[in-house]
PDB file of C-alpha atoms and ligand atoms in Angstrom:
ATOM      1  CA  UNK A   1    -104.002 -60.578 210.797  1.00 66.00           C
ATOM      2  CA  UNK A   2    -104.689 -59.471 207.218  1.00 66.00           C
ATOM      3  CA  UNK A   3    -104.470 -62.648 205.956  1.00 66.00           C
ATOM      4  CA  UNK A   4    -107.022 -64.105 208.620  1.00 72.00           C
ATOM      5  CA  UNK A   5    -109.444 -60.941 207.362  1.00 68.00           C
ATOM      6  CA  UNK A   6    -108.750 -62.376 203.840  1.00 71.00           C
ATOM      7  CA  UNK A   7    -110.043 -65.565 204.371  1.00 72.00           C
ATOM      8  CA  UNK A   8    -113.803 -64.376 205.256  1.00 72.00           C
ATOM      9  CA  UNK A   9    -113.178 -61.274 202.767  1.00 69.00           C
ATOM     10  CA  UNK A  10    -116.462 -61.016 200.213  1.00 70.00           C
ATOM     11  CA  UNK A  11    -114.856 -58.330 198.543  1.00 71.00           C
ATOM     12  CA  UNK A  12    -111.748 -57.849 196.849  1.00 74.00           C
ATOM     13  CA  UNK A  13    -111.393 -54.549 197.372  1.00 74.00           C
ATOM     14  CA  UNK A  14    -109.809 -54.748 200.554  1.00 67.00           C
ATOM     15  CA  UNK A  15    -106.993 -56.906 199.103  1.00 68.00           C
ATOM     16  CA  UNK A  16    -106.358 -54.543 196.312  1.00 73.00           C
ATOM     17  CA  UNK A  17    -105.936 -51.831 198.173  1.00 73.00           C
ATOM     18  CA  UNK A  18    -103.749 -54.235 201.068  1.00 69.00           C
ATOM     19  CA  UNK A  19    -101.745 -55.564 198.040  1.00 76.00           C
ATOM     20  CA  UNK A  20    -102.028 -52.336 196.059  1.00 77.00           C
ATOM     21  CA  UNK A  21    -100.295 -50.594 199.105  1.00 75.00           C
ATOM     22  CA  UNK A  22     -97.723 -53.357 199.947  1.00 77.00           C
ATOM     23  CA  UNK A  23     -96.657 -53.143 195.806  1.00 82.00           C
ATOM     24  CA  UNK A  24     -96.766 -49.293 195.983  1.00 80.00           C
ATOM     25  CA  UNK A  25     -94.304 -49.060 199.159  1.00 72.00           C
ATOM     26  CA  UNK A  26     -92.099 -51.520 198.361  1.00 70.00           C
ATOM     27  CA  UNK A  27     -91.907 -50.212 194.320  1.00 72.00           C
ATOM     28  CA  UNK A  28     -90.795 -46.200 196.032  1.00 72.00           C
ATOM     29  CA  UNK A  29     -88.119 -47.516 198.153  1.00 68.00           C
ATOM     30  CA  UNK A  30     -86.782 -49.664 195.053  1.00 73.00           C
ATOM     31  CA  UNK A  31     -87.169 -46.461 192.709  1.00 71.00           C
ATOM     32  CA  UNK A  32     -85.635 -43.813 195.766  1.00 67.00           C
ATOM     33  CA  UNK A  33     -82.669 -46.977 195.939  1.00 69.00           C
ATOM     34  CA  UNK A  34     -82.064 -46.531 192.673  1.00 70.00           C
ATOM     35  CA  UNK A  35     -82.087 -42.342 192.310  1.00 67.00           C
ATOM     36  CA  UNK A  36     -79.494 -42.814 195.161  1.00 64.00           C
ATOM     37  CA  UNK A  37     -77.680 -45.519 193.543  1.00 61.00           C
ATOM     38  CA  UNK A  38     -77.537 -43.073 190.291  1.00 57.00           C
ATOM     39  CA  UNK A  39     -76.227 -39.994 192.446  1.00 57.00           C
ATOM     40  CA  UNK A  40     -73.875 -42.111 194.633  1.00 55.00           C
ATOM     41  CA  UNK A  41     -72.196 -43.463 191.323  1.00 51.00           C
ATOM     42  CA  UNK A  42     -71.177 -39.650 190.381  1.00 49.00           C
ATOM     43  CA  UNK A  43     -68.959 -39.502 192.816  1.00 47.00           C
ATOM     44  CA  UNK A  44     -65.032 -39.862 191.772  1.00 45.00           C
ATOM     45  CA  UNK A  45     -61.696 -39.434 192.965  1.00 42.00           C
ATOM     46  CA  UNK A  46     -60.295 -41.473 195.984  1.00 41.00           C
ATOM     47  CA  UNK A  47     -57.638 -41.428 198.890  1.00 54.00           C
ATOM     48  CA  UNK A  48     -56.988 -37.974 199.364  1.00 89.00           C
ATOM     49  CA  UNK A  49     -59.272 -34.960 200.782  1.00 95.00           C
ATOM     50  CA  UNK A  50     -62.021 -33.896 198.073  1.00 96.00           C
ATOM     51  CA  UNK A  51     -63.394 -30.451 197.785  1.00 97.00           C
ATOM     52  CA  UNK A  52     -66.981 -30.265 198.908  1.00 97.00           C
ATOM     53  CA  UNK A  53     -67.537 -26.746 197.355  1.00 96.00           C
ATOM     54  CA  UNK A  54     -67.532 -22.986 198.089  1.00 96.00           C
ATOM     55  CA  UNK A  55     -67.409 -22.414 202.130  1.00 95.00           C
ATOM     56  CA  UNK A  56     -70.352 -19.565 200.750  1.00 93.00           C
ATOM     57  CA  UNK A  57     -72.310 -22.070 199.472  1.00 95.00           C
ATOM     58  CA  UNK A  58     -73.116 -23.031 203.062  1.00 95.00           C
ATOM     59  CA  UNK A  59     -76.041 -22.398 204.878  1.00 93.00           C
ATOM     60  CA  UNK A  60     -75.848 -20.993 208.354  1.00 93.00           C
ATOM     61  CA  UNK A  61     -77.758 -23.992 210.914  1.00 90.00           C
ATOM     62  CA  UNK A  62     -78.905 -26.272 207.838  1.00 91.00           C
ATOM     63  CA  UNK A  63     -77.083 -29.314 207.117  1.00 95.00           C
ATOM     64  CA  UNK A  64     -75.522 -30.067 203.392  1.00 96.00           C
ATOM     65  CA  UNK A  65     -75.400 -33.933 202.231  1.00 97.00           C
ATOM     66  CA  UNK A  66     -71.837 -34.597 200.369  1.00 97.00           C
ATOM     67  CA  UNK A  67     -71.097 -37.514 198.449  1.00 97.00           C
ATOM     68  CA  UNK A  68     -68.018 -39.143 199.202  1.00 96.00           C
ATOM     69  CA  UNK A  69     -65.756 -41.242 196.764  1.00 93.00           C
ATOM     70  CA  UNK A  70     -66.492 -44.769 198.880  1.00 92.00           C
ATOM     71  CA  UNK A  71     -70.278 -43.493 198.455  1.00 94.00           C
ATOM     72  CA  UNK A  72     -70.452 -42.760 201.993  1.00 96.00           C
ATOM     73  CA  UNK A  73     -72.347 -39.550 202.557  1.00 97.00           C
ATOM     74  CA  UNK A  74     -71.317 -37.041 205.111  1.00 98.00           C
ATOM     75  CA  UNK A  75     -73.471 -34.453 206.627  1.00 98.00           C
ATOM     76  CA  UNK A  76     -71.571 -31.016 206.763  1.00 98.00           C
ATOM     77  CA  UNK A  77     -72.835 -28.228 209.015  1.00 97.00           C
ATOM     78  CA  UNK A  78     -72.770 -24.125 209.728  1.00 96.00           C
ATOM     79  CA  UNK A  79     -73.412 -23.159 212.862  1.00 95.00           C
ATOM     80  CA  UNK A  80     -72.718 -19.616 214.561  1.00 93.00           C
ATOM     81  CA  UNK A  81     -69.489 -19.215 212.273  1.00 94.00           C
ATOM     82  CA  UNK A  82     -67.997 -22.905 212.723  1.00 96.00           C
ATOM     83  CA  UNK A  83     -67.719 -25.836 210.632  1.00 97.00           C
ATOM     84  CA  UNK A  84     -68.411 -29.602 211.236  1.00 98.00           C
ATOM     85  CA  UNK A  85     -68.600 -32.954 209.517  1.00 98.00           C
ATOM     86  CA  UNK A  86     -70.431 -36.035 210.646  1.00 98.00           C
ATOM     87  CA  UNK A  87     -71.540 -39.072 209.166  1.00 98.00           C
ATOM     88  CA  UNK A  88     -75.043 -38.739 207.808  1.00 98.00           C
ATOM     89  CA  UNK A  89     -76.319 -41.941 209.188  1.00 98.00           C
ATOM     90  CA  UNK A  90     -78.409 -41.385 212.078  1.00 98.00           C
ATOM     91  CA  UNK A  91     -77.839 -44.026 214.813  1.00 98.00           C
ATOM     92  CA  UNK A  92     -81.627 -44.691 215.456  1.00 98.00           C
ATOM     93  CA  UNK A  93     -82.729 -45.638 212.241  1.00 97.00           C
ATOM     94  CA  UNK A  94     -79.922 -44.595 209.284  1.00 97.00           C
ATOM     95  CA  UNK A  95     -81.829 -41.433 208.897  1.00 97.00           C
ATOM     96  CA  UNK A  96     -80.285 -38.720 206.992  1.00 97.00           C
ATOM     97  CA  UNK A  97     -78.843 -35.862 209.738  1.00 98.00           C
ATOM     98  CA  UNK A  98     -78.309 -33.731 206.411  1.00 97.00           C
ATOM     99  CA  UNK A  99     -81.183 -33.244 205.838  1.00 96.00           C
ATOM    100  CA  UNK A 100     -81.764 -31.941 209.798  1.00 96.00           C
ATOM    101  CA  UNK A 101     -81.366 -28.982 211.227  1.00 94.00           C
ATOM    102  CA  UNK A 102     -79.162 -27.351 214.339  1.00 95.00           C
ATOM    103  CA  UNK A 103     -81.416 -27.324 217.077  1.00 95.00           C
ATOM    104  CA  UNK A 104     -80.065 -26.303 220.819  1.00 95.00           C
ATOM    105  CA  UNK A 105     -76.683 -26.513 218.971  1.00 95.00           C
ATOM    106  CA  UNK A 106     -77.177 -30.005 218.187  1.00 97.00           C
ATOM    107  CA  UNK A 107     -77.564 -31.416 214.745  1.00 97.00           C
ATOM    108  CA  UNK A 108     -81.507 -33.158 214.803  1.00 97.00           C
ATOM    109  CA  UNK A 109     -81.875 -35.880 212.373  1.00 98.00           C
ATOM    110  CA  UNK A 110     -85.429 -35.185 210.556  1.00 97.00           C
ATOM    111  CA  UNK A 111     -86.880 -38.505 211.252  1.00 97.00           C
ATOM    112  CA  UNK A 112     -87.275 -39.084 215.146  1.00 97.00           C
ATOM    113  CA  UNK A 113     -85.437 -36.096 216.315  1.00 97.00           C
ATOM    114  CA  UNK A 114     -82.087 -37.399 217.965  1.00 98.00           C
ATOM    115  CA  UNK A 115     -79.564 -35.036 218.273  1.00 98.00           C
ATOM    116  CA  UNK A 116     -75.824 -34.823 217.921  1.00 98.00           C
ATOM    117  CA  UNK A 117     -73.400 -32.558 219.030  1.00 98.00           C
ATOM    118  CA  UNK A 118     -71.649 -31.300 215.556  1.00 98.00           C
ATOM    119  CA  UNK A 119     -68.047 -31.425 216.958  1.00 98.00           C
ATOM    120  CA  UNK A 120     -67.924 -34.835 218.566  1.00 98.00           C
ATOM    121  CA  UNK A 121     -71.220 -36.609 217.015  1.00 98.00           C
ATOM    122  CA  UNK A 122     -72.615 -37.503 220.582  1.00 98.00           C
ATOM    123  CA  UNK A 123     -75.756 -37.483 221.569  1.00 98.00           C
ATOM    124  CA  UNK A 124     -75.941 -34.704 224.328  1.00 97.00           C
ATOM    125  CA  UNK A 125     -76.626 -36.725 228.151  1.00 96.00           C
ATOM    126  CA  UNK A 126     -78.144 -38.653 229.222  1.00 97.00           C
ATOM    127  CA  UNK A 127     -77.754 -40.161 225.624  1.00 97.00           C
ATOM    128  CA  UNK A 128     -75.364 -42.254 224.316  1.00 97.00           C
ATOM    129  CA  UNK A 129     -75.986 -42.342 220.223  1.00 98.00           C
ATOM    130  CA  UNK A 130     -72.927 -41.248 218.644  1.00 98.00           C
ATOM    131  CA  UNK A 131     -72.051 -41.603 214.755  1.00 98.00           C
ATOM    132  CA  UNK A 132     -68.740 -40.978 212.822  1.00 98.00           C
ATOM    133  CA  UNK A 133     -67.385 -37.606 212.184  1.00 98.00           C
ATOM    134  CA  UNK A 134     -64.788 -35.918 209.395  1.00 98.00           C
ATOM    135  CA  UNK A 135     -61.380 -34.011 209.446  1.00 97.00           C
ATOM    136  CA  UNK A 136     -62.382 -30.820 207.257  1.00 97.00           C
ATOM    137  CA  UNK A 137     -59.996 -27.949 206.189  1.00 96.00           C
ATOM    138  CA  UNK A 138     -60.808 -25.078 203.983  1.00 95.00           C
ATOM    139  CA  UNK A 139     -58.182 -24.161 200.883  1.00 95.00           C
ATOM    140  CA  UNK A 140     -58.799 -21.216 199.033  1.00 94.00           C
ATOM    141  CA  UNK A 141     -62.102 -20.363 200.225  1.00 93.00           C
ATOM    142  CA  UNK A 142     -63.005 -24.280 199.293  1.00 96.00           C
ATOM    143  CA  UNK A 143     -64.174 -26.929 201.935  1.00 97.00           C
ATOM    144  CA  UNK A 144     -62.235 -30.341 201.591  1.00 97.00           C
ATOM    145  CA  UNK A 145     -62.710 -33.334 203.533  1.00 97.00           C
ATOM    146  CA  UNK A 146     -60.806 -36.303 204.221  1.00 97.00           C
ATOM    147  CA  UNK A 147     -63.416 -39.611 203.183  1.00 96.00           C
ATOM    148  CA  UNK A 148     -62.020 -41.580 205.859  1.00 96.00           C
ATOM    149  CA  UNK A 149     -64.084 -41.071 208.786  1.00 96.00           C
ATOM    150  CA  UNK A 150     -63.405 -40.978 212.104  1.00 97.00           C
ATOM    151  CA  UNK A 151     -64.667 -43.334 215.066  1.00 98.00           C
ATOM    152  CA  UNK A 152     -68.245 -42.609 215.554  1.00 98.00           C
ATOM    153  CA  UNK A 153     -68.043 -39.709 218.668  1.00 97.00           C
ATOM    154  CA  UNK A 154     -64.259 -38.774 217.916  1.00 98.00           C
ATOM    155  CA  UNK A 155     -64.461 -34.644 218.301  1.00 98.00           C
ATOM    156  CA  UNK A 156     -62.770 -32.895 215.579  1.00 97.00           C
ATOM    157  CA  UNK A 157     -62.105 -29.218 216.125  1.00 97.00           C
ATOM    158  CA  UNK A 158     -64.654 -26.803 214.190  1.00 97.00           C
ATOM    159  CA  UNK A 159     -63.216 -25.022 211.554  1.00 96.00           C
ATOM    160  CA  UNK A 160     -63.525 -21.326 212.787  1.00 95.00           C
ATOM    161  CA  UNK A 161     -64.766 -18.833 209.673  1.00 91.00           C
ATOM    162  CA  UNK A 162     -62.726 -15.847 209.778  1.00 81.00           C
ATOM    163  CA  UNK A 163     -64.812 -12.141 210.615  1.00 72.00           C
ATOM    164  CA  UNK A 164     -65.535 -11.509 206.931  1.00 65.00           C
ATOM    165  CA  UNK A 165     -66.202 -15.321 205.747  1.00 65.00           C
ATOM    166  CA  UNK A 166     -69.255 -15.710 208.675  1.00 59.00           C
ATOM    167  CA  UNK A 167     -73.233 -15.780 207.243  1.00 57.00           C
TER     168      UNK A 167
HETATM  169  S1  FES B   1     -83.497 -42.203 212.318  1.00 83.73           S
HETATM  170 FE1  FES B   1     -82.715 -40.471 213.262  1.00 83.73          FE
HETATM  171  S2  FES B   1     -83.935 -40.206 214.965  1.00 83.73           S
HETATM  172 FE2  FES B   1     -84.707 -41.980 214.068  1.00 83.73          FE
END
């Protein structure tokens, strides 16, 4: 359609700003690719569960986005005293559930709003969305996780904060 417009165009205004806009897009998702690349490639270790960090650094009903050695990212969650892990892939559209909140007790990705229950990463009926989730333990007051994921909508018991450990 634009380039129909363009052939009867007088002014080239309208392309710059059409062109201008395309360039501009295209040139932020290359530039937020490559901030992720950069973050991704600090990860290290492999194999074996990796501490995500202090179970206080949590927030209670917000998401936290961890890094994992493959360069996977999980999405780790507080909610009412309990502990999950899921991938943080949406299954819509790869949006990042991390970055969502815990609505209704589900996890909602920020983009479109599907949800996820945090134990089993299924979409609550009558959806059927489900994404990967993570074994998690907690050593000495420190979250770990085991990288390799479970099947997408395999529940994984919540870790249960003791009395004095809850937000
Ligand atoms: S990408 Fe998550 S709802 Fe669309």
């Amino acid at each position: 359609m634009a380039l129909g417009y363009f052939q009867n165009a007088t002014s080239g205004f309208i392309v710059f700003i059409f062109f201008g806009g395309a360039l501009t897009v295209v040139g932020l998702h290359l530039w937020s690719g490559m901030l992720e690349n950069r973050q991704d490639s600090t990860a290290t270790g492999r194999g074996a569960w990796v501490p995500v960090c202090p179970v206080g650094d949590l927030q209670d009903k917000r998401g936290k986005v961890f890094v994992l050695p493959d360069g996977e990212r999980a999405a780790i969650f507080l909610y009412g005293g309990k502990i999950s892990a899921l991938s943080n892939l949406c299954a819509h559209q790869n949006g990042p559930l991390g970055e969502g909140r815990m609505l209704y007790g589900c996890v909602t990705c920020p983009w479109h709003g599907y949800q996820y229950r945090p134990a089993d990463g299924r979409s609550p009926p009558p959806f059927t969305e489900k994404v990967p989730t993570y074994n998690i333990a907690i050593e000495n007051d420190v979250l770990m996780i085991d990288p390799v994921a479970n099947a997408a909508g395999t529940y994984v018991e919540p870790l249960v904060l003791a009395e004095g450990e809850k937000q």
